[in-house]
Amino acid sequence: MTQKFGAGIWHFATYVDRYATDGYGAPRTVLEAIDLAGRVRDLSVVDLNYPFFGGEFSNEQVAETLKRNNLGVIGITPEIYTRTFVKGAFTNPDPGVRRLAHELVTEAAEVVRYFGADYVKLWPGQDGWDYPFQVDHGALWKHSLDGVGQLASENPDLKFVIEYKPREPRVHMSFDSVARTLLGIEKIGLPNVGILLDFGHALYGGESPADSAQLAIDYGRLFGMDVNDNMRGWDDDLVAGTVHPIELFEFFHTLRKNNWEGVWQLDQFPFREDSVAAADHAIDFLKTIERGLDRLDMDALRQAQERHDALGALAIAQRALYSAH
């Protein structure tokens, strides 16, 4: 099977932060971003924000631009983290705002059907709290699970993936770790709810991404993944493999060992770099990882791991990865 590569369409947008409030480039529409994505070598699919950014665009206009660039759609990410949801989407204290979140995700589900995508991606970045005593933790968690559960039960033909993250924009996000997210999914108890594991979020949360992937796989809930990199102190969304290449290699080794098949997806924010070059650079390294996995001496690695031989196992892994570059 030829490995497919994807990217979040935001990779090809332009960004602002609290210092460069005028942005790191002129604003782009989703159609312009798709045209940029089409210039990336070996890119097959994109994850699209909904509503489409930069103007009023129909599904048909987006589909035509995708077709022109030979791109498909892997997922739709409803924007349930904007100003409207500043106090939360599923966990908002106002039931009217919670209904708005439900309606927006329901619309996104129809867009998933239109494009034949794999999933609705839920990143409820504003769901959580900031201060001690700010919320009733039991009520907050119940709203989180009820919000996802109702959508999943109303749309049993679609997959819903939760992308967890420790913090930002909330100081404490409701779905903040692989373990807590799995607990919530098990509580929901529906087969079409799973995890989208962001490599950088696992790093940032003090997890081992390979261990997080194994845990999600063990529960049958790893529905998707994103890769990027960071310095572990923040969600920097750097180019994949630039800071933690050996941990990225272990992450993909875990996926292959478990016969997990899916798109290798980029979630990067190249603020100051050329977005096409950043995607090409990442995919080139992911191809190196793929070759490294082919070279990995699995029997020798298994024996080293049975002995908990750290240096022996690392030597085997490093030899395979670095000789494949």
mmCIF file with all atom_site columns, C-alpha atoms in Angstrom, residues 114-253:
data_model
loop_
_atom_site.group_PDB
_atom_site.id
_atom_site.type_symbol
_atom_site.label_atom_id
_atom_site.label_alt_id
_atom_site.label_comp_id
_atom_site.label_asym_id
_atom_site.label_entity_id
_atom_site.label_seq_id
_atom_site.pdbx_PDB_ins_code
_atom_site.Cartn_x
_atom_site.Cartn_y
_atom_site.Cartn_z
_atom_site.occupancy
_atom_site.B_iso_or_equiv
_atom_site.pdbx_formal_charge
_atom_site.auth_seq_id
_atom_site.auth_comp_id
_atom_site.auth_asym_id
_atom_site.auth_atom_id
_atom_site.pdbx_PDB_model_num
ATOM 1   C CA . TYR A 1 114 ? -20.756 15.885 0.735  1.00 0.00 ? 114 TYR A CA 1
ATOM 2   C CA . PHE A 1 115 ? -16.997 15.396 0.358  1.00 0.00 ? 115 PHE A CA 1
ATOM 3   C CA . GLY A 1 116 ? -16.989 11.734 1.387  1.00 0.00 ? 116 GLY A CA 1
ATOM 4   C CA . ALA A 1 117 ? -14.489 12.548 4.135  1.00 0.00 ? 117 ALA A CA 1
ATOM 5   C CA . ASP A 1 118 ? -13.419 10.182 6.913  1.00 0.00 ? 118 ASP A CA 1
ATOM 6   C CA . TYR A 1 119 ? -14.549 12.098 9.980  1.00 0.00 ? 119 TYR A CA 1
ATOM 7   C CA . VAL A 1 120 ? -15.773 15.181 11.787 1.00 0.00 ? 120 VAL A CA 1
ATOM 8   C CA . LYS A 1 121 ? -12.874 16.467 13.872 1.00 0.00 ? 121 LYS A CA 1
ATOM 9   C CA . LEU A 1 122 ? -13.771 17.987 17.224 1.00 0.00 ? 122 LEU A CA 1
ATOM 10  C CA . TRP A 1 123 ? -11.265 20.341 18.790 1.00 0.00 ? 123 TRP A CA 1
ATOM 11  C CA . PRO A 1 124 ? -13.249 22.068 21.570 1.00 0.00 ? 124 PRO A CA 1
ATOM 12  C CA . GLY A 1 125 ? -10.427 24.440 22.442 1.00 0.00 ? 125 GLY A CA 1
ATOM 13  C CA . GLN A 1 126 ? -12.577 26.767 24.574 1.00 0.00 ? 126 GLN A CA 1
ATOM 14  C CA . ASP A 1 127 ? -14.086 23.936 26.636 1.00 0.00 ? 127 ASP A CA 1
ATOM 15  C CA . GLY A 1 128 ? -12.510 23.914 30.078 1.00 0.00 ? 128 GLY A CA 1
ATOM 16  C CA . TRP A 1 129 ? -11.637 26.399 32.799 1.00 0.00 ? 129 TRP A CA 1
ATOM 17  C CA . ASP A 1 130 ? -8.976  28.869 33.893 1.00 0.00 ? 130 ASP A CA 1
ATOM 18  C CA . TYR A 1 131 ? -9.234  29.393 37.668 1.00 0.00 ? 131 TYR A CA 1
ATOM 19  C CA . PRO A 1 132 ? -9.851  27.349 40.808 1.00 0.00 ? 132 PRO A CA 1
ATOM 20  C CA . PHE A 1 133 ? -13.547 27.312 41.793 1.00 0.00 ? 133 PHE A CA 1
ATOM 21  C CA . GLN A 1 134 ? -14.543 28.671 38.368 1.00 0.00 ? 134 GLN A CA 1
ATOM 22  C CA . VAL A 1 135 ? -16.582 25.609 37.390 1.00 0.00 ? 135 VAL A CA 1
ATOM 23  C CA . ASP A 1 136 ? -18.371 22.597 38.802 1.00 0.00 ? 136 ASP A CA 1
ATOM 24  C CA . HIS A 1 137 ? -16.053 19.926 37.444 1.00 0.00 ? 137 HIS A CA 1
ATOM 25  C CA . GLY A 1 138 ? -18.702 17.215 37.426 1.00 0.00 ? 138 GLY A CA 1
ATOM 26  C CA . ALA A 1 139 ? -21.153 19.377 35.480 1.00 0.00 ? 139 ALA A CA 1
ATOM 27  C CA . LEU A 1 140 ? -18.451 20.528 33.053 1.00 0.00 ? 140 LEU A CA 1
ATOM 28  C CA . TRP A 1 141 ? -17.362 16.974 32.248 1.00 0.00 ? 141 TRP A CA 1
ATOM 29  C CA . LYS A 1 142 ? -20.971 15.861 31.813 1.00 0.00 ? 142 LYS A CA 1
ATOM 30  C CA . HIS A 1 143 ? -21.595 18.652 29.315 1.00 0.00 ? 143 HIS A CA 1
ATOM 31  C CA . SER A 1 144 ? -18.459 17.622 27.398 1.00 0.00 ? 144 SER A CA 1
ATOM 32  C CA . LEU A 1 145 ? -19.591 14.026 27.097 1.00 0.00 ? 145 LEU A CA 1
ATOM 33  C CA . ASP A 1 146 ? -23.234 14.856 26.435 1.00 0.00 ? 146 ASP A CA 1
ATOM 34  C CA . GLY A 1 147 ? -22.277 17.257 23.645 1.00 0.00 ? 147 GLY A CA 1
ATOM 35  C CA . VAL A 1 148 ? -20.146 14.719 21.797 1.00 0.00 ? 148 VAL A CA 1
ATOM 36  C CA . GLY A 1 149 ? -22.425 11.809 22.571 1.00 0.00 ? 149 GLY A CA 1
ATOM 37  C CA . GLN A 1 150 ? -25.552 13.474 21.210 1.00 0.00 ? 150 GLN A CA 1
ATOM 38  C CA . LEU A 1 151 ? -23.828 14.299 17.911 1.00 0.00 ? 151 LEU A CA 1
ATOM 39  C CA . ALA A 1 152 ? -22.422 10.788 17.559 1.00 0.00 ? 152 ALA A CA 1
ATOM 40  C CA . SER A 1 153 ? -25.783 9.174  18.294 1.00 0.00 ? 153 SER A CA 1
ATOM 41  C CA . GLU A 1 154 ? -27.564 11.435 15.784 1.00 0.00 ? 154 GLU A CA 1
ATOM 42  C CA . ASN A 1 155 ? -24.988 10.666 13.075 1.00 0.00 ? 155 ASN A CA 1
ATOM 43  C CA . PRO A 1 156 ? -24.170 6.970  13.440 1.00 0.00 ? 156 PRO A CA 1
ATOM 44  C CA . ASP A 1 157 ? -22.890 6.780  9.851  1.00 0.00 ? 157 ASP A CA 1
ATOM 45  C CA . LEU A 1 158 ? -20.025 9.192  10.603 1.00 0.00 ? 158 LEU A CA 1
ATOM 46  C CA . LYS A 1 159 ? -16.915 9.056  12.740 1.00 0.00 ? 159 LYS A CA 1
ATOM 47  C CA . PHE A 1 160 ? -16.263 11.789 15.295 1.00 0.00 ? 160 PHE A CA 1
ATOM 48  C CA . VAL A 1 161 ? -12.666 12.239 16.404 1.00 0.00 ? 161 VAL A CA 1
ATOM 49  C CA . ILE A 1 162 ? -11.644 14.213 19.483 1.00 0.00 ? 162 ILE A CA 1
ATOM 50  C CA . GLU A 1 163 ? -8.310  16.000 19.317 1.00 0.00 ? 163 GLU A CA 1
ATOM 51  C CA . TYR A 1 164 ? -7.139  16.407 22.894 1.00 0.00 ? 164 TYR A CA 1
ATOM 52  C CA . LYS A 1 165 ? -4.704  19.024 24.147 1.00 0.00 ? 165 LYS A CA 1
ATOM 53  C CA . PRO A 1 166 ? -3.523  20.030 27.641 1.00 0.00 ? 166 PRO A CA 1
ATOM 54  C CA . ARG A 1 167 ? -4.168  23.768 27.366 1.00 0.00 ? 167 ARG A CA 1
ATOM 55  C CA . GLU A 1 168 ? -4.532  26.758 25.023 1.00 0.00 ? 168 GLU A CA 1
ATOM 56  C CA . PRO A 1 169 ? -6.689  28.638 24.624 1.00 0.00 ? 169 PRO A CA 1
ATOM 57  C CA . ARG A 1 170 ? -8.137  27.528 28.005 1.00 0.00 ? 170 ARG A CA 1
ATOM 58  C CA . VAL A 1 171 ? -5.691  27.111 30.879 1.00 0.00 ? 171 VAL A CA 1
ATOM 59  C CA . HIS A 1 172 ? -7.186  23.628 31.407 1.00 0.00 ? 172 HIS A CA 1
ATOM 60  C CA . MET A 1 173 ? -8.924  21.997 28.463 1.00 0.00 ? 173 MET A CA 1
ATOM 61  C CA . SER A 1 174 ? -11.692 19.524 29.158 1.00 0.00 ? 174 SER A CA 1
ATOM 62  C CA . PHE A 1 175 ? -10.210 16.846 26.866 1.00 0.00 ? 175 PHE A CA 1
ATOM 63  C CA . ASP A 1 176 ? -6.610  17.322 27.985 1.00 0.00 ? 176 ASP A CA 1
ATOM 64  C CA . SER A 1 177 ? -4.881  13.938 27.686 1.00 0.00 ? 177 SER A CA 1
ATOM 65  C CA . VAL A 1 178 ? -5.097  10.556 26.034 1.00 0.00 ? 178 VAL A CA 1
ATOM 66  C CA . ALA A 1 179 ? -6.198  8.869  29.266 1.00 0.00 ? 179 ALA A CA 1
ATOM 67  C CA . ARG A 1 180 ? -8.923  11.386 30.134 1.00 0.00 ? 180 ARG A CA 1
ATOM 68  C CA . THR A 1 181 ? -10.197 11.396 26.551 1.00 0.00 ? 181 THR A CA 1
ATOM 69  C CA . LEU A 1 182 ? -10.353 7.598  26.470 1.00 0.00 ? 182 LEU A CA 1
ATOM 70  C CA . LEU A 1 183 ? -12.240 7.620  29.771 1.00 0.00 ? 183 LEU A CA 1
ATOM 71  C CA . GLY A 1 184 ? -14.739 10.036 28.288 1.00 0.00 ? 184 GLY A CA 1
ATOM 72  C CA . ILE A 1 185 ? -15.145 8.024  25.087 1.00 0.00 ? 185 ILE A CA 1
ATOM 73  C CA . GLU A 1 186 ? -15.709 4.832  27.043 1.00 0.00 ? 186 GLU A CA 1
ATOM 74  C CA . LYS A 1 187 ? -18.316 6.658  29.128 1.00 0.00 ? 187 LYS A CA 1
ATOM 75  C CA . ILE A 1 188 ? -20.068 7.835  25.950 1.00 0.00 ? 188 ILE A CA 1
ATOM 76  C CA . GLY A 1 189 ? -20.042 4.215  24.837 1.00 0.00 ? 189 GLY A CA 1
ATOM 77  C CA . LEU A 1 190 ? -20.597 4.676  21.092 1.00 0.00 ? 190 LEU A CA 1
ATOM 78  C CA . PRO A 1 191 ? -18.503 2.962  18.400 1.00 0.00 ? 191 PRO A CA 1
ATOM 79  C CA . ASN A 1 192 ? -18.159 6.027  16.159 1.00 0.00 ? 192 ASN A CA 1
ATOM 80  C CA . VAL A 1 193 ? -16.266 8.235  18.647 1.00 0.00 ? 193 VAL A CA 1
ATOM 81  C CA . GLY A 1 194 ? -12.483 8.057  18.680 1.00 0.00 ? 194 GLY A CA 1
ATOM 82  C CA . ILE A 1 195 ? -9.269  9.992  19.113 1.00 0.00 ? 195 ILE A CA 1
ATOM 83  C CA . LEU A 1 196 ? -7.258  12.048 16.690 1.00 0.00 ? 196 LEU A CA 1
ATOM 84  C CA . LEU A 1 197 ? -3.814  11.887 18.254 1.00 0.00 ? 197 LEU A CA 1
ATOM 85  C CA . ASP A 1 198 ? -1.736  15.005 17.671 1.00 0.00 ? 198 ASP A CA 1
ATOM 86  C CA . PHE A 1 199 ? 1.949   14.103 18.148 1.00 0.00 ? 199 PHE A CA 1
ATOM 87  C CA . GLY A 1 200 ? 2.778   17.589 19.412 1.00 0.00 ? 200 GLY A CA 1
ATOM 88  C CA . HIS A 1 201 ? -0.093  17.666 21.897 1.00 0.00 ? 201 HIS A CA 1
ATOM 89  C CA . ALA A 1 202 ? 1.147   14.404 23.393 1.00 0.00 ? 202 ALA A CA 1
ATOM 90  C CA . LEU A 1 203 ? 4.678   15.834 23.706 1.00 0.00 ? 203 LEU A CA 1
ATOM 91  C CA . TYR A 1 204 ? 3.389   19.077 25.186 1.00 0.00 ? 204 TYR A CA 1
ATOM 92  C CA . GLY A 1 205 ? 1.293   17.145 27.687 1.00 0.00 ? 205 GLY A CA 1
ATOM 93  C CA . GLY A 1 206 ? 4.288   15.204 28.989 1.00 0.00 ? 206 GLY A CA 1
ATOM 94  C CA . GLU A 1 207 ? 3.209   11.993 27.258 1.00 0.00 ? 207 GLU A CA 1
ATOM 95  C CA . SER A 1 208 ? 5.218   9.613  25.123 1.00 0.00 ? 208 SER A CA 1
ATOM 96  C CA . PRO A 1 209 ? 3.411   9.804  21.763 1.00 0.00 ? 209 PRO A CA 1
ATOM 97  C CA . ALA A 1 210 ? 4.200   6.155  21.056 1.00 0.00 ? 210 ALA A CA 1
ATOM 98  C CA . ASP A 1 211 ? 2.707   5.108  24.398 1.00 0.00 ? 211 ASP A CA 1
ATOM 99  C CA . SER A 1 212 ? -0.345  7.318  23.805 1.00 0.00 ? 212 SER A CA 1
ATOM 100 C CA . ALA A 1 213 ? -0.852  5.740  20.386 1.00 0.00 ? 213 ALA A CA 1
ATOM 101 C CA . GLN A 1 214 ? -0.585  2.241  21.840 1.00 0.00 ? 214 GLN A CA 1
ATOM 102 C CA . LEU A 1 215 ? -3.143  3.045  24.530 1.00 0.00 ? 215 LEU A CA 1
ATOM 103 C CA . ALA A 1 216 ? -5.611  4.462  22.002 1.00 0.00 ? 216 ALA A CA 1
ATOM 104 C CA . ILE A 1 217 ? -5.080  1.440  19.721 1.00 0.00 ? 217 ILE A CA 1
ATOM 105 C CA . ASP A 1 218 ? -5.564  -0.983 22.607 1.00 0.00 ? 218 ASP A CA 1
ATOM 106 C CA . TYR A 1 219 ? -9.018  0.528  23.148 1.00 0.00 ? 219 TYR A CA 1
ATOM 107 C CA . GLY A 1 220 ? -9.802  0.533  19.429 1.00 0.00 ? 220 GLY A CA 1
ATOM 108 C CA . ARG A 1 221 ? -10.118 4.310  19.405 1.00 0.00 ? 221 ARG A CA 1
ATOM 109 C CA . LEU A 1 222 ? -7.238  5.630  17.279 1.00 0.00 ? 222 LEU A CA 1
ATOM 110 C CA . PHE A 1 223 ? -9.197  6.999  14.320 1.00 0.00 ? 223 PHE A CA 1
ATOM 111 C CA . GLY A 1 224 ? -6.654  9.536  13.061 1.00 0.00 ? 224 GLY A CA 1
ATOM 112 C CA . MET A 1 225 ? -3.356  11.269 13.744 1.00 0.00 ? 225 MET A CA 1
ATOM 113 C CA . ASP A 1 226 ? -1.467  14.525 13.118 1.00 0.00 ? 226 ASP A CA 1
ATOM 114 C CA . VAL A 1 227 ? 2.263   15.112 13.298 1.00 0.00 ? 227 VAL A CA 1
ATOM 115 C CA . ASN A 1 228 ? 4.303   18.221 13.961 1.00 0.00 ? 228 ASN A CA 1
ATOM 116 C CA . ASP A 1 229 ? 6.953   19.077 16.564 1.00 0.00 ? 229 ASP A CA 1
ATOM 117 C CA . ASN A 1 230 ? 7.620   21.395 19.492 1.00 0.00 ? 230 ASN A CA 1
ATOM 118 C CA . MET A 1 231 ? 10.006  22.169 22.324 1.00 0.00 ? 231 MET A CA 1
ATOM 119 C CA . ARG A 1 232 ? 7.667   20.430 24.817 1.00 0.00 ? 232 ARG A CA 1
ATOM 120 C CA . GLY A 1 233 ? 6.878   23.670 26.658 1.00 0.00 ? 233 GLY A CA 1
ATOM 121 C CA . TRP A 1 234 ? 4.236   24.892 24.196 1.00 0.00 ? 234 TRP A CA 1
ATOM 122 C CA . ASP A 1 235 ? 2.257   23.758 21.172 1.00 0.00 ? 235 ASP A CA 1
ATOM 123 C CA . ASP A 1 236 ? 4.720   25.245 18.695 1.00 0.00 ? 236 ASP A CA 1
ATOM 124 C CA . ASP A 1 237 ? 3.445   23.260 15.668 1.00 0.00 ? 237 ASP A CA 1
ATOM 125 C CA . LEU A 1 238 ? 6.923   23.130 14.148 1.00 0.00 ? 238 LEU A CA 1
ATOM 126 C CA . VAL A 1 239 ? 7.815   21.035 11.118 1.00 0.00 ? 239 VAL A CA 1
ATOM 127 C CA . ALA A 1 240 ? 7.574   17.327 11.922 1.00 0.00 ? 240 ALA A CA 1
ATOM 128 C CA . GLY A 1 241 ? 10.853  15.623 12.799 1.00 0.00 ? 241 GLY A CA 1
ATOM 129 C CA . THR A 1 242 ? 12.861  18.795 13.370 1.00 0.00 ? 242 THR A CA 1
ATOM 130 C CA . VAL A 1 243 ? 13.165  18.464 17.167 1.00 0.00 ? 243 VAL A CA 1
ATOM 131 C CA . HIS A 1 244 ? 12.130  14.939 18.223 1.00 0.00 ? 244 HIS A CA 1
ATOM 132 C CA . PRO A 1 245 ? 12.977  12.672 15.266 1.00 0.00 ? 245 PRO A CA 1
ATOM 133 C CA . ILE A 1 246 ? 13.624  9.519  17.306 1.00 0.00 ? 246 ILE A CA 1
ATOM 134 C CA . GLU A 1 247 ? 10.339  9.847  19.193 1.00 0.00 ? 247 GLU A CA 1
ATOM 135 C CA . LEU A 1 248 ? 8.547   10.419 15.898 1.00 0.00 ? 248 LEU A CA 1
ATOM 136 C CA . PHE A 1 249 ? 10.183  7.233  14.594 1.00 0.00 ? 249 PHE A CA 1
ATOM 137 C CA . GLU A 1 250 ? 8.994   5.313  17.667 1.00 0.00 ? 250 GLU A CA 1
ATOM 138 C CA . PHE A 1 251 ? 5.484   6.712  17.164 1.00 0.00 ? 251 PHE A CA 1
ATOM 139 C CA . PHE A 1 252 ? 5.289   5.397  13.607 1.00 0.00 ? 252 PHE A CA 1
ATOM 140 C CA . HIS A 1 253 ? 6.889   2.119  14.663 1.00 0.00 ? 253 HIS A CA 1
#
